[in-house]
Amino acid sequence: VNGSPEDPRVRARSAFRGAFGSEPRWGAAAPGRVNLIGEHTDYNDGFVLPMAIDRVCVAVGGPAADPHESRILAVDLGETVSIDLSRPLEVGPGAGQIEQGSWPAYIAGVAARFQRLLGGSLANLDIAVASSVPVGGGLSSSAAIEVATSTLLEQATGITLEPKAKALLCQRAEHEFAGVPCGIMDQFVSVMGREGHALLIDCRSQVVEHIPMPRPEHIVVLILNSNVRHSLAAGEYAKRKAECQAAVRALGIASLRDADEAVVVQARAHLSDVEFRRARHVVSENARTVAAAVALRGGDLAGLGRLMIESHRSLRDDYEVSCAELDTLVELAEGTEGVFGARMTGGGFGGCVVALVSAPRAGRIAEEVGRGYRARHGRDLTATQANASAGAAAVAC
Ligand code: ADP
Ligand code: MG
């Protein structure tokens, strides 16, 4: 199990000083997340069960040296951009516009919402961001950077957002400026995470229930990063959404949330094979997620582990978003002593596997699975022990 990389709070602050020659006045940290179960259910009005992790994006800032531009430094990339936040921000290819999906878009998208709240303009500020959430690894570095930005701008503007409004503002930034049609899970967890708890989120009602995690002396969550990222992820995500919508139309319901496995099986003749399997994944995953929350609450870790394994099989066979590397990691974890359950987590096609393991065995498990993974795929695994953590907060500067 690898140690945490250098504290992003320290890196953000010292990079700010180095780049801008002053001390930051405000600071904010927002966590990434790992989803224990409930995959590809959020955009289907379903249930998810994630927890915030002790990996954070930190944004620090101060009033801009030049009132006509904000300098924004991405410490991890060693890149600085200048954007004028006093003028309405727009995405697009034109001069003065923000390129959709570029890293500054994640920050500008949030700033644009604050501009709206303030009647179109925001006082410029210099910002440095540094993150310990691995980028593009399925642990939601994107929500972390959005929520950190929002938490920073709340301090700079004096606007206080309710948790739900804040998460929805960040989701909107991701839709509009990043161009990613994500659900609400990532931003909800990054805002509403609680130390020692997972969150059961009903993505239809947007109600969040905090559920205590087992004591970390006994059971820990291990994140196994495959260190692969297959390029089909974005295109396949849009395809799955469309396939779910097609199934919804064929079933004559408002969303897959309104069906269960019996309904889907009964309507099989009205669905194409692909639509049938996509729908079966979503409705069975919703049932598993609700059952997993019950198991977690009742301390039934064996039961929770079994649900995780079933979730992986469903994602692999019915939803078809896994890949050989993730399948190998789950298979190796399943065969290792001290593992209750494991499954791919995040959108799929690479990224991470989440495993629920016996704490005293965690180091050995990471080693054993890592050895098998290297033998089978010639790659190194990055294993991280994740602790259920608090949501976004201001940090002292
Ligand atoms: P993830 O699974 O990590 O959320 P995404 O593709 O959704 O992956 O988001 C990753 C994108 O978010 C990056 O390509 C970058 O544009 C932005 N981002 C995340 N963290 C940082 C960071 N520390 N610095 C700059 N940009 C970041
Ligand atoms: Mg993301």
Short mmCIF file of C-alpha atoms and ligand atoms in Angstrom, two decimals:
data_model
loop_
_atom_site.label_atom_id
_atom_site.label_comp_id
_atom_site.label_asym_id
_atom_site.label_seq_id
_atom_site.Cartn_x
_atom_site.Cartn_y
_atom_site.Cartn_z
CA VAL A 1 0.00 0.00 0.00
CA ASN A 2 1.61 3.22 -1.08
CA GLY A 3 1.85 6.26 1.16
CA SER A 4 -0.03 9.44 0.33
CA PRO A 5 1.78 11.81 -1.99
CA GLU A 6 2.97 15.13 -0.65
CA ASP A 7 0.15 17.13 0.92
CA PRO A 8 -1.62 19.17 -1.76
CA ARG A 9 -2.32 21.90 0.84
CA VAL A 10 1.40 22.47 1.16
CA ARG A 11 2.01 22.25 -2.58
CA ALA A 12 -0.81 24.64 -3.46
CA ARG A 13 0.30 27.24 -0.92
CA SER A 14 3.98 27.17 -1.80
CA ALA A 15 3.29 27.19 -5.54
CA PHE A 16 0.98 30.19 -5.05
CA ARG A 17 3.70 32.06 -3.22
CA GLY A 18 6.30 31.13 -5.82
CA ALA A 19 4.14 32.08 -8.80
CA PHE A 20 2.36 35.19 -7.51
CA GLY A 21 4.78 36.50 -4.89
CA SER A 22 2.15 36.85 -2.17
CA GLU A 23 0.38 34.77 0.47
CA PRO A 24 -2.99 33.27 -0.47
CA ARG A 25 -5.90 34.68 1.54
CA TRP A 26 -8.43 31.86 1.09
CA GLY A 27 -8.13 28.09 0.85
CA ALA A 28 -10.44 25.15 0.21
CA ALA A 29 -10.13 21.38 0.02
CA ALA A 30 -12.60 18.98 -1.61
CA PRO A 31 -12.29 15.19 -1.69
CA GLY A 32 -12.47 12.62 -4.45
CA ARG A 33 -14.66 9.60 -3.89
CA VAL A 34 -14.88 5.90 -4.35
CA ASN A 35 -18.18 4.25 -5.16
CA LEU A 36 -18.70 1.09 -3.10
CA ILE A 37 -21.67 -0.03 -5.20
CA GLY A 38 -24.32 1.43 -7.52
CA GLU A 39 -22.56 1.86 -10.86
CA HIS A 40 -24.17 3.47 -13.90
CA THR A 41 -27.30 3.97 -11.84
CA ASP A 42 -26.98 7.68 -11.09
CA TYR A 43 -28.08 8.90 -14.52
CA ASN A 44 -30.94 6.40 -14.34
CA ASP A 45 -32.51 8.03 -11.24
CA GLY A 46 -31.19 5.16 -9.14
CA PHE A 47 -29.20 4.52 -5.96
CA VAL A 48 -25.46 4.87 -5.34
CA LEU A 49 -23.33 4.13 -2.26
CA PRO A 50 -20.06 6.07 -2.41
CA MET A 51 -17.79 7.54 0.24
CA ALA A 52 -15.49 10.55 0.16
CA ILE A 53 -11.82 9.56 0.40
CA ASP A 54 -8.77 11.14 2.01
CA ARG A 55 -7.51 12.41 -1.31
CA VAL A 56 -8.33 16.06 -1.99
CA CYS A 57 -8.08 18.86 -4.48
CA VAL A 58 -6.90 22.05 -2.79
CA ALA A 59 -7.55 25.50 -4.23
CA VAL A 60 -5.97 28.57 -2.67
CA GLY A 61 -6.50 32.13 -3.81
CA GLY A 62 -6.17 35.80 -3.17
CA PRO A 63 -7.31 39.07 -4.78
CA ALA A 64 -5.81 39.38 -8.28
CA ALA A 65 -2.66 41.45 -8.62
CA ASP A 66 -4.12 42.81 -11.88
CA PRO A 67 -7.86 43.55 -11.51
CA HIS A 68 -8.40 42.74 -15.22
CA GLU A 69 -7.26 39.12 -15.07
CA SER A 70 -7.30 36.05 -12.90
CA ARG A 71 -4.18 33.93 -13.09
CA ILE A 72 -4.94 30.28 -12.49
CA LEU A 73 -2.09 27.88 -11.79
CA ALA A 74 -2.55 24.11 -12.08
CA VAL A 75 0.32 23.03 -9.86
CA ASP A 76 0.14 19.38 -10.92
CA LEU A 77 0.44 20.32 -14.60
CA GLY A 78 2.84 23.25 -14.16
CA GLU A 79 0.51 25.37 -16.32
CA THR A 80 -0.91 28.85 -15.76
CA VAL A 81 -3.77 30.46 -17.68
CA SER A 82 -5.22 33.96 -17.51
CA ILE A 83 -8.98 34.47 -17.56
CA ASP A 84 -10.95 37.67 -16.97
CA LEU A 85 -13.68 36.75 -14.47
CA SER A 86 -15.07 40.28 -14.50
CA ARG A 87 -16.58 39.52 -17.94
CA PRO A 88 -19.21 36.85 -18.58
CA LEU A 89 -17.55 33.49 -19.25
CA GLU A 90 -18.53 31.34 -22.20
CA VAL A 91 -17.38 28.04 -23.61
CA GLY A 92 -16.45 27.85 -27.28
CA PRO A 93 -13.67 28.13 -29.80
CA GLY A 94 -13.71 31.95 -30.07
CA ALA A 95 -11.23 34.47 -28.68
CA GLY A 96 -11.75 35.07 -24.97
CA GLN A 97 -13.78 31.85 -24.72
CA ILE A 98 -12.95 28.79 -22.65
CA GLU A 99 -12.17 25.58 -24.52
CA GLN A 100 -14.76 23.01 -23.50
CA GLY A 101 -13.23 20.10 -21.56
CA SER A 102 -9.83 21.75 -21.07
CA TRP A 103 -8.62 21.84 -17.46
CA PRO A 104 -9.36 25.59 -17.01
CA ALA A 105 -12.96 24.82 -18.05
CA TYR A 106 -13.54 22.93 -14.77
CA ILE A 107 -12.69 26.08 -12.82
CA ALA A 108 -14.24 28.56 -15.23
CA GLY A 109 -17.48 26.54 -15.29
CA VAL A 110 -17.89 27.03 -11.54
CA ALA A 111 -16.83 30.69 -11.76
CA ALA A 112 -19.46 31.23 -14.47
CA ARG A 113 -22.21 30.08 -12.08
CA PHE A 114 -20.93 32.48 -9.42
CA GLN A 115 -20.97 35.27 -12.02
CA ARG A 116 -24.66 34.51 -12.57
CA LEU A 117 -25.34 34.62 -8.84
CA LEU A 118 -23.64 38.01 -8.68
CA GLY A 119 -25.32 39.49 -11.75
CA GLY A 120 -22.67 38.70 -14.37
CA SER A 121 -19.31 39.64 -12.93
CA LEU A 122 -16.82 38.32 -10.40
CA ALA A 123 -13.84 40.16 -8.92
CA ASN A 124 -10.66 38.64 -10.36
CA LEU A 125 -8.52 36.49 -8.13
CA ASP A 126 -5.28 34.56 -8.48
CA ILE A 127 -5.69 30.84 -7.83
CA ALA A 128 -3.45 27.80 -7.42
CA VAL A 129 -4.86 24.26 -7.41
CA ALA A 130 -3.08 21.05 -6.44
CA SER A 131 -4.66 17.64 -6.03
CA SER A 132 -3.88 14.24 -4.57
CA VAL A 133 -6.85 12.68 -6.39
CA PRO A 134 -5.42 10.75 -9.35
CA VAL A 135 -6.65 12.39 -12.55
CA GLY A 136 -8.83 10.26 -14.81
CA GLY A 137 -8.68 7.27 -12.46
CA GLY A 138 -12.37 7.05 -11.69
CA LEU A 139 -12.02 8.66 -8.25
CA SER A 140 -13.55 11.90 -9.47
CA SER A 141 -10.74 14.40 -9.60
CA SER A 142 -13.20 16.43 -11.69
CA ALA A 143 -15.79 16.86 -8.92
CA ALA A 144 -12.94 17.54 -6.47
CA ILE A 145 -11.61 20.45 -8.54
CA GLU A 146 -15.10 21.86 -9.11
CA VAL A 147 -16.13 21.63 -5.46
CA ALA A 148 -12.79 23.03 -4.27
CA THR A 149 -13.27 25.96 -6.66
CA SER A 150 -16.79 26.54 -5.40
CA THR A 151 -15.65 26.41 -1.77
CA LEU A 152 -12.91 28.94 -2.57
CA LEU A 153 -15.29 31.27 -4.42
CA GLU A 154 -17.79 31.11 -1.57
CA GLN A 155 -15.11 32.58 0.67
CA ALA A 156 -13.96 35.15 -1.86
CA THR A 157 -17.51 36.35 -2.63
CA GLY A 158 -19.16 35.88 0.76
CA ILE A 159 -21.87 33.74 -0.88
CA THR A 160 -22.84 30.69 1.15
CA LEU A 161 -24.41 27.84 -0.78
CA GLU A 162 -26.57 25.09 0.70
CA PRO A 163 -24.88 21.70 0.23
CA LYS A 164 -27.34 20.47 -2.38
CA ALA A 165 -27.33 23.75 -4.34
CA LYS A 166 -23.55 23.72 -4.29
CA ALA A 167 -23.32 20.16 -5.61
CA LEU A 168 -25.84 20.92 -8.37
CA LEU A 169 -23.95 24.10 -9.31
CA CYS A 170 -20.77 22.05 -9.73
CA GLN A 171 -22.59 19.35 -11.72
CA ARG A 172 -23.88 22.06 -14.03
CA ALA A 173 -20.34 23.37 -14.51
CA GLU A 174 -19.27 19.87 -15.52
CA HIS A 175 -22.15 19.59 -18.01
CA GLU A 176 -21.71 23.00 -19.58
CA PHE A 177 -18.00 23.75 -19.44
CA ALA A 178 -16.39 20.31 -19.24
CA GLY A 179 -18.96 18.86 -21.64
CA VAL A 180 -19.44 15.73 -19.50
CA PRO A 181 -23.12 14.76 -18.96
CA CYS A 182 -22.46 13.29 -15.49
CA GLY A 183 -25.01 12.40 -12.80
CA ILE A 184 -25.13 13.93 -9.33
CA MET A 185 -23.09 11.37 -7.38
CA ASP A 186 -19.59 12.79 -7.56
CA GLN A 187 -20.44 16.35 -6.60
CA PHE A 188 -22.86 15.23 -3.86
CA VAL A 189 -20.18 13.12 -2.16
CA SER A 190 -17.46 15.72 -2.51
CA VAL A 191 -19.74 18.26 -0.81
CA MET A 192 -21.59 16.03 1.69
CA GLY A 193 -19.04 13.36 2.63
CA ARG A 194 -18.77 12.58 6.32
CA GLU A 195 -15.82 11.09 8.18
CA GLY A 196 -16.33 7.37 8.86
CA HIS A 197 -19.47 7.20 6.71
CA ALA A 198 -20.63 6.12 3.29
CA LEU A 199 -23.52 7.95 1.60
CA LEU A 200 -26.60 6.23 0.25
CA ILE A 201 -27.83 8.69 -2.36
CA ASP A 202 -31.22 8.44 -3.99
CA CYS A 203 -30.46 10.14 -7.29
CA ARG A 204 -34.17 10.69 -7.99
CA SER A 205 -35.22 12.41 -4.77
CA GLN A 206 -31.64 13.65 -4.14
CA VAL A 207 -31.95 12.53 -0.53
CA VAL A 208 -28.69 11.54 1.16
CA GLU A 209 -28.41 9.10 4.05
CA HIS A 210 -25.10 8.75 5.91
CA ILE A 211 -24.26 5.17 6.87
CA PRO A 212 -21.43 4.34 9.29
CA MET A 213 -18.51 2.36 7.85
CA PRO A 214 -16.94 -0.48 9.84
CA ARG A 215 -14.12 0.46 12.20
CA PRO A 216 -10.89 0.94 10.22
CA GLU A 217 -8.96 -1.29 12.66
CA HIS A 218 -11.01 -4.22 11.34
CA ILE A 219 -12.08 -3.51 7.79
CA VAL A 220 -10.66 -1.15 5.21
CA VAL A 221 -11.46 -0.09 1.69
CA LEU A 222 -8.63 -0.78 -0.71
CA ILE A 223 -8.49 0.99 -4.06
CA LEU A 224 -6.57 -0.90 -6.70
CA ASN A 225 -5.72 1.34 -9.64
CA SER A 226 -5.19 -0.72 -12.80
CA ASN A 227 -3.22 2.18 -14.28
CA VAL A 228 -4.94 1.60 -17.60
CA ARG A 229 -7.42 3.87 -19.30
CA HIS A 230 -9.02 2.66 -22.51
CA SER A 231 -9.97 5.46 -24.84
CA LEU A 232 -13.51 4.19 -25.50
CA ALA A 233 -14.76 5.38 -22.10
CA ALA A 234 -16.37 8.70 -23.14
CA GLY A 235 -18.08 7.39 -26.27
CA GLU A 236 -19.34 4.26 -24.55
CA TYR A 237 -20.77 6.31 -21.66
CA ALA A 238 -22.98 8.26 -24.08
CA LYS A 239 -23.94 5.00 -25.81
CA ARG A 240 -25.00 3.38 -22.51
CA LYS A 241 -27.13 6.41 -21.66
CA ALA A 242 -28.84 6.17 -25.05
CA GLU A 243 -29.38 2.41 -24.66
CA CYS A 244 -30.98 2.95 -21.25
CA GLN A 245 -33.26 5.59 -22.75
CA ALA A 246 -34.26 3.21 -25.51
CA ALA A 247 -35.12 0.56 -22.90
CA VAL A 248 -37.15 3.13 -20.94
CA ARG A 249 -39.18 3.97 -24.05
CA ALA A 250 -39.77 0.32 -24.88
CA LEU A 251 -40.89 -0.38 -21.30
CA GLY A 252 -43.18 2.66 -21.34
CA ILE A 253 -41.88 4.02 -18.03
CA ALA A 254 -40.36 7.33 -16.94
CA SER A 255 -36.99 5.91 -15.95
CA LEU A 256 -35.37 2.56 -15.13
CA ARG A 257 -35.93 3.45 -11.50
CA ASP A 258 -39.57 2.52 -12.07
CA ALA A 259 -38.74 -1.07 -13.03
CA ASP A 260 -37.38 -4.09 -11.23
CA GLU A 261 -35.89 -7.27 -12.58
CA ALA A 262 -39.27 -9.00 -12.90
CA VAL A 263 -40.63 -6.14 -15.05
CA VAL A 264 -37.57 -6.21 -17.31
CA VAL A 265 -37.65 -10.00 -17.70
CA GLN A 266 -41.36 -9.95 -18.46
CA ALA A 267 -40.87 -7.31 -21.17
CA ARG A 268 -37.92 -9.11 -22.74
CA ALA A 269 -39.71 -9.65 -26.06
CA HIS A 270 -40.11 -5.88 -26.49
CA LEU A 271 -36.42 -5.17 -25.98
CA SER A 272 -33.39 -5.83 -28.14
CA ASP A 273 -30.83 -8.12 -26.51
CA VAL A 274 -28.59 -5.14 -25.73
CA GLU A 275 -31.44 -3.06 -24.26
CA PHE A 276 -32.52 -6.04 -22.16
CA ARG A 277 -29.08 -6.55 -20.68
CA ARG A 278 -28.45 -2.84 -20.06
CA ALA A 279 -31.81 -2.52 -18.29
CA ARG A 280 -31.25 -5.70 -16.29
CA HIS A 281 -27.94 -4.32 -15.03
CA VAL A 282 -29.47 -1.04 -13.90
CA VAL A 283 -32.50 -2.49 -12.11
CA SER A 284 -30.51 -5.29 -10.46
CA GLU A 285 -27.78 -2.81 -9.46
CA ASN A 286 -30.38 -0.60 -7.79
CA ALA A 287 -31.62 -3.59 -5.79
CA ARG A 288 -28.05 -4.56 -4.87
CA THR A 289 -27.25 -1.02 -3.75
CA VAL A 290 -30.22 -0.80 -1.43
CA ALA A 291 -29.37 -4.28 -0.08
CA ALA A 292 -25.73 -3.22 0.35
CA ALA A 293 -26.77 -0.25 2.50
CA VAL A 294 -28.79 -2.59 4.70
CA ALA A 295 -25.84 -5.00 4.93
CA LEU A 296 -23.45 -2.17 5.80
CA ARG A 297 -25.76 -0.85 8.48
CA GLY A 298 -26.13 -4.32 9.97
CA GLY A 299 -22.42 -5.09 9.87
CA ASP A 300 -22.96 -7.91 7.37
CA LEU A 301 -19.67 -7.53 5.54
CA ALA A 302 -19.80 -10.95 3.91
CA GLY A 303 -23.16 -10.00 2.44
CA LEU A 304 -21.87 -6.64 1.26
CA GLY A 305 -18.86 -8.36 -0.32
CA ARG A 306 -21.08 -10.80 -2.22
CA LEU A 307 -23.14 -7.90 -3.59
CA MET A 308 -19.94 -6.22 -4.80
CA ILE A 309 -18.90 -9.36 -6.66
CA GLU A 310 -22.37 -9.66 -8.24
CA SER A 311 -22.19 -5.98 -9.22
CA HIS A 312 -18.92 -6.60 -11.03
CA ARG A 313 -20.31 -9.58 -12.96
CA SER A 314 -23.33 -7.52 -14.02
CA LEU A 315 -21.12 -4.62 -15.17
CA ARG A 316 -18.91 -7.07 -17.05
CA ASP A 317 -21.55 -9.23 -18.72
CA ASP A 318 -24.74 -7.15 -18.96
CA TYR A 319 -23.49 -3.57 -19.07
CA GLU A 320 -20.17 -4.41 -20.79
CA VAL A 321 -18.11 -1.60 -19.30
CA SER A 322 -15.32 -3.65 -17.74
CA CYS A 323 -12.05 -4.68 -19.38
CA ALA A 324 -9.52 -7.52 -19.06
CA GLU A 325 -7.37 -5.67 -16.51
CA LEU A 326 -10.29 -4.90 -14.17
CA ASP A 327 -11.61 -8.45 -14.50
CA THR A 328 -8.19 -9.81 -13.57
CA LEU A 329 -7.97 -7.58 -10.49
CA VAL A 330 -11.41 -8.65 -9.26
CA GLU A 331 -10.67 -12.31 -9.93
CA LEU A 332 -7.32 -12.11 -8.10
CA ALA A 333 -8.88 -10.23 -5.17
CA GLU A 334 -11.69 -12.79 -4.90
CA GLY A 335 -9.13 -15.57 -4.58
CA THR A 336 -7.10 -13.80 -1.87
CA GLU A 337 -7.57 -14.45 1.85
CA GLY A 338 -9.10 -11.54 3.76
CA VAL A 339 -11.08 -10.07 0.82
CA PHE A 340 -14.83 -9.71 1.40
CA GLY A 341 -15.62 -8.43 -2.07
CA ALA A 342 -14.28 -6.42 -5.00
CA ARG A 343 -15.64 -4.73 -8.10
CA MET A 344 -14.72 -2.20 -10.76
CA THR A 345 -15.62 1.32 -9.66
CA GLY A 346 -16.25 4.41 -11.76
CA GLY A 347 -17.28 4.48 -15.40
CA GLY A 348 -15.16 1.49 -16.42
CA PHE A 349 -12.80 0.65 -19.31
CA GLY A 350 -9.89 0.99 -16.90
CA GLY A 351 -9.44 2.98 -13.73
CA CYS A 352 -9.88 1.36 -10.35
CA VAL A 353 -11.21 -1.67 -8.51
CA VAL A 354 -12.59 -1.16 -5.01
CA ALA A 355 -12.16 -3.97 -2.49
CA LEU A 356 -13.46 -4.44 1.03
CA VAL A 357 -10.74 -6.18 3.01
CA SER A 358 -9.67 -7.24 6.48
CA ALA A 359 -7.45 -4.40 7.79
CA PRO A 360 -4.54 -6.50 9.10
CA ARG A 361 -4.33 -8.24 5.70
CA ALA A 362 -4.53 -5.10 3.54
CA GLY A 363 -0.80 -4.80 2.82
CA ARG A 364 -0.45 -8.47 1.96
CA ILE A 365 -3.54 -8.40 -0.24
CA ALA A 366 -2.21 -5.43 -2.22
CA GLU A 367 1.10 -7.27 -2.69
CA GLU A 368 -0.43 -10.56 -3.74
CA VAL A 369 -2.90 -9.04 -6.16
CA GLY A 370 -0.14 -6.78 -7.51
CA ARG A 371 2.11 -9.77 -8.17
CA GLY A 372 -0.62 -11.61 -10.05
CA TYR A 373 -1.53 -8.50 -12.03
CA ARG A 374 2.06 -7.96 -13.10
CA ALA A 375 2.38 -11.59 -14.15
CA ARG A 376 -0.81 -11.47 -16.22
CA HIS A 377 -0.67 -7.96 -17.72
CA GLY A 378 2.95 -6.83 -17.31
CA ARG A 379 1.79 -3.75 -15.41
CA ASP A 380 2.11 -2.33 -11.93
CA LEU A 381 -0.87 -1.78 -9.74
CA THR A 382 -1.21 1.23 -7.44
CA ALA A 383 -2.92 0.29 -4.19
CA THR A 384 -4.27 2.89 -1.79
CA GLN A 385 -6.07 2.42 1.48
CA ALA A 386 -9.01 4.82 1.53
CA ASN A 387 -10.59 6.20 4.69
CA ALA A 388 -14.15 7.49 4.59
CA SER A 389 -13.66 11.24 4.88
CA ALA A 390 -15.42 14.55 5.31
CA GLY A 391 -16.68 16.64 2.42
CA ALA A 392 -15.31 19.96 1.24
CA ALA A 393 -14.17 22.56 3.76
CA ALA A 394 -12.21 25.75 4.00
CA VAL A 395 -8.52 25.31 4.85
CA ALA A 396 -6.47 27.78 6.81
CA CYS A 397 -3.96 29.76 4.79
P1 ADP B 1 -11.94 11.68 -13.01
O1 ADP B 1 -12.37 10.25 -13.01
O2 ADP B 1 -10.62 11.83 -12.33
O3 ADP B 1 -12.99 12.60 -12.51
P2 ADP B 1 -12.44 13.12 -15.44
O4 ADP B 1 -12.04 12.83 -16.85
O5 ADP B 1 -13.85 13.21 -15.11
O6 ADP B 1 -11.69 12.03 -14.55
O7 ADP B 1 -11.78 14.49 -14.99
C1 ADP B 1 -10.41 14.71 -15.17
C2 ADP B 1 -10.18 16.13 -15.67
O8 ADP B 1 -10.42 17.07 -14.60
C3 ADP B 1 -8.75 16.38 -16.08
O9 ADP B 1 -8.52 15.99 -17.42
C4 ADP B 1 -8.61 17.89 -15.87
O10 ADP B 1 -9.17 18.58 -16.97
C5 ADP B 1 -9.47 18.14 -14.66
N1 ADP B 1 -8.65 18.08 -13.44
C6 ADP B 1 -8.82 17.24 -12.39
N2 ADP B 1 -7.89 17.44 -11.43
C7 ADP B 1 -7.09 18.42 -11.90
C8 ADP B 1 -5.93 19.08 -11.39
N3 ADP B 1 -5.39 18.75 -10.21
N4 ADP B 1 -5.38 20.05 -12.14
C9 ADP B 1 -5.90 20.39 -13.34
N5 ADP B 1 -6.98 19.81 -13.86
C10 ADP B 1 -7.57 18.82 -13.17
MG MG B 2 -14.95 12.86 -13.36
#
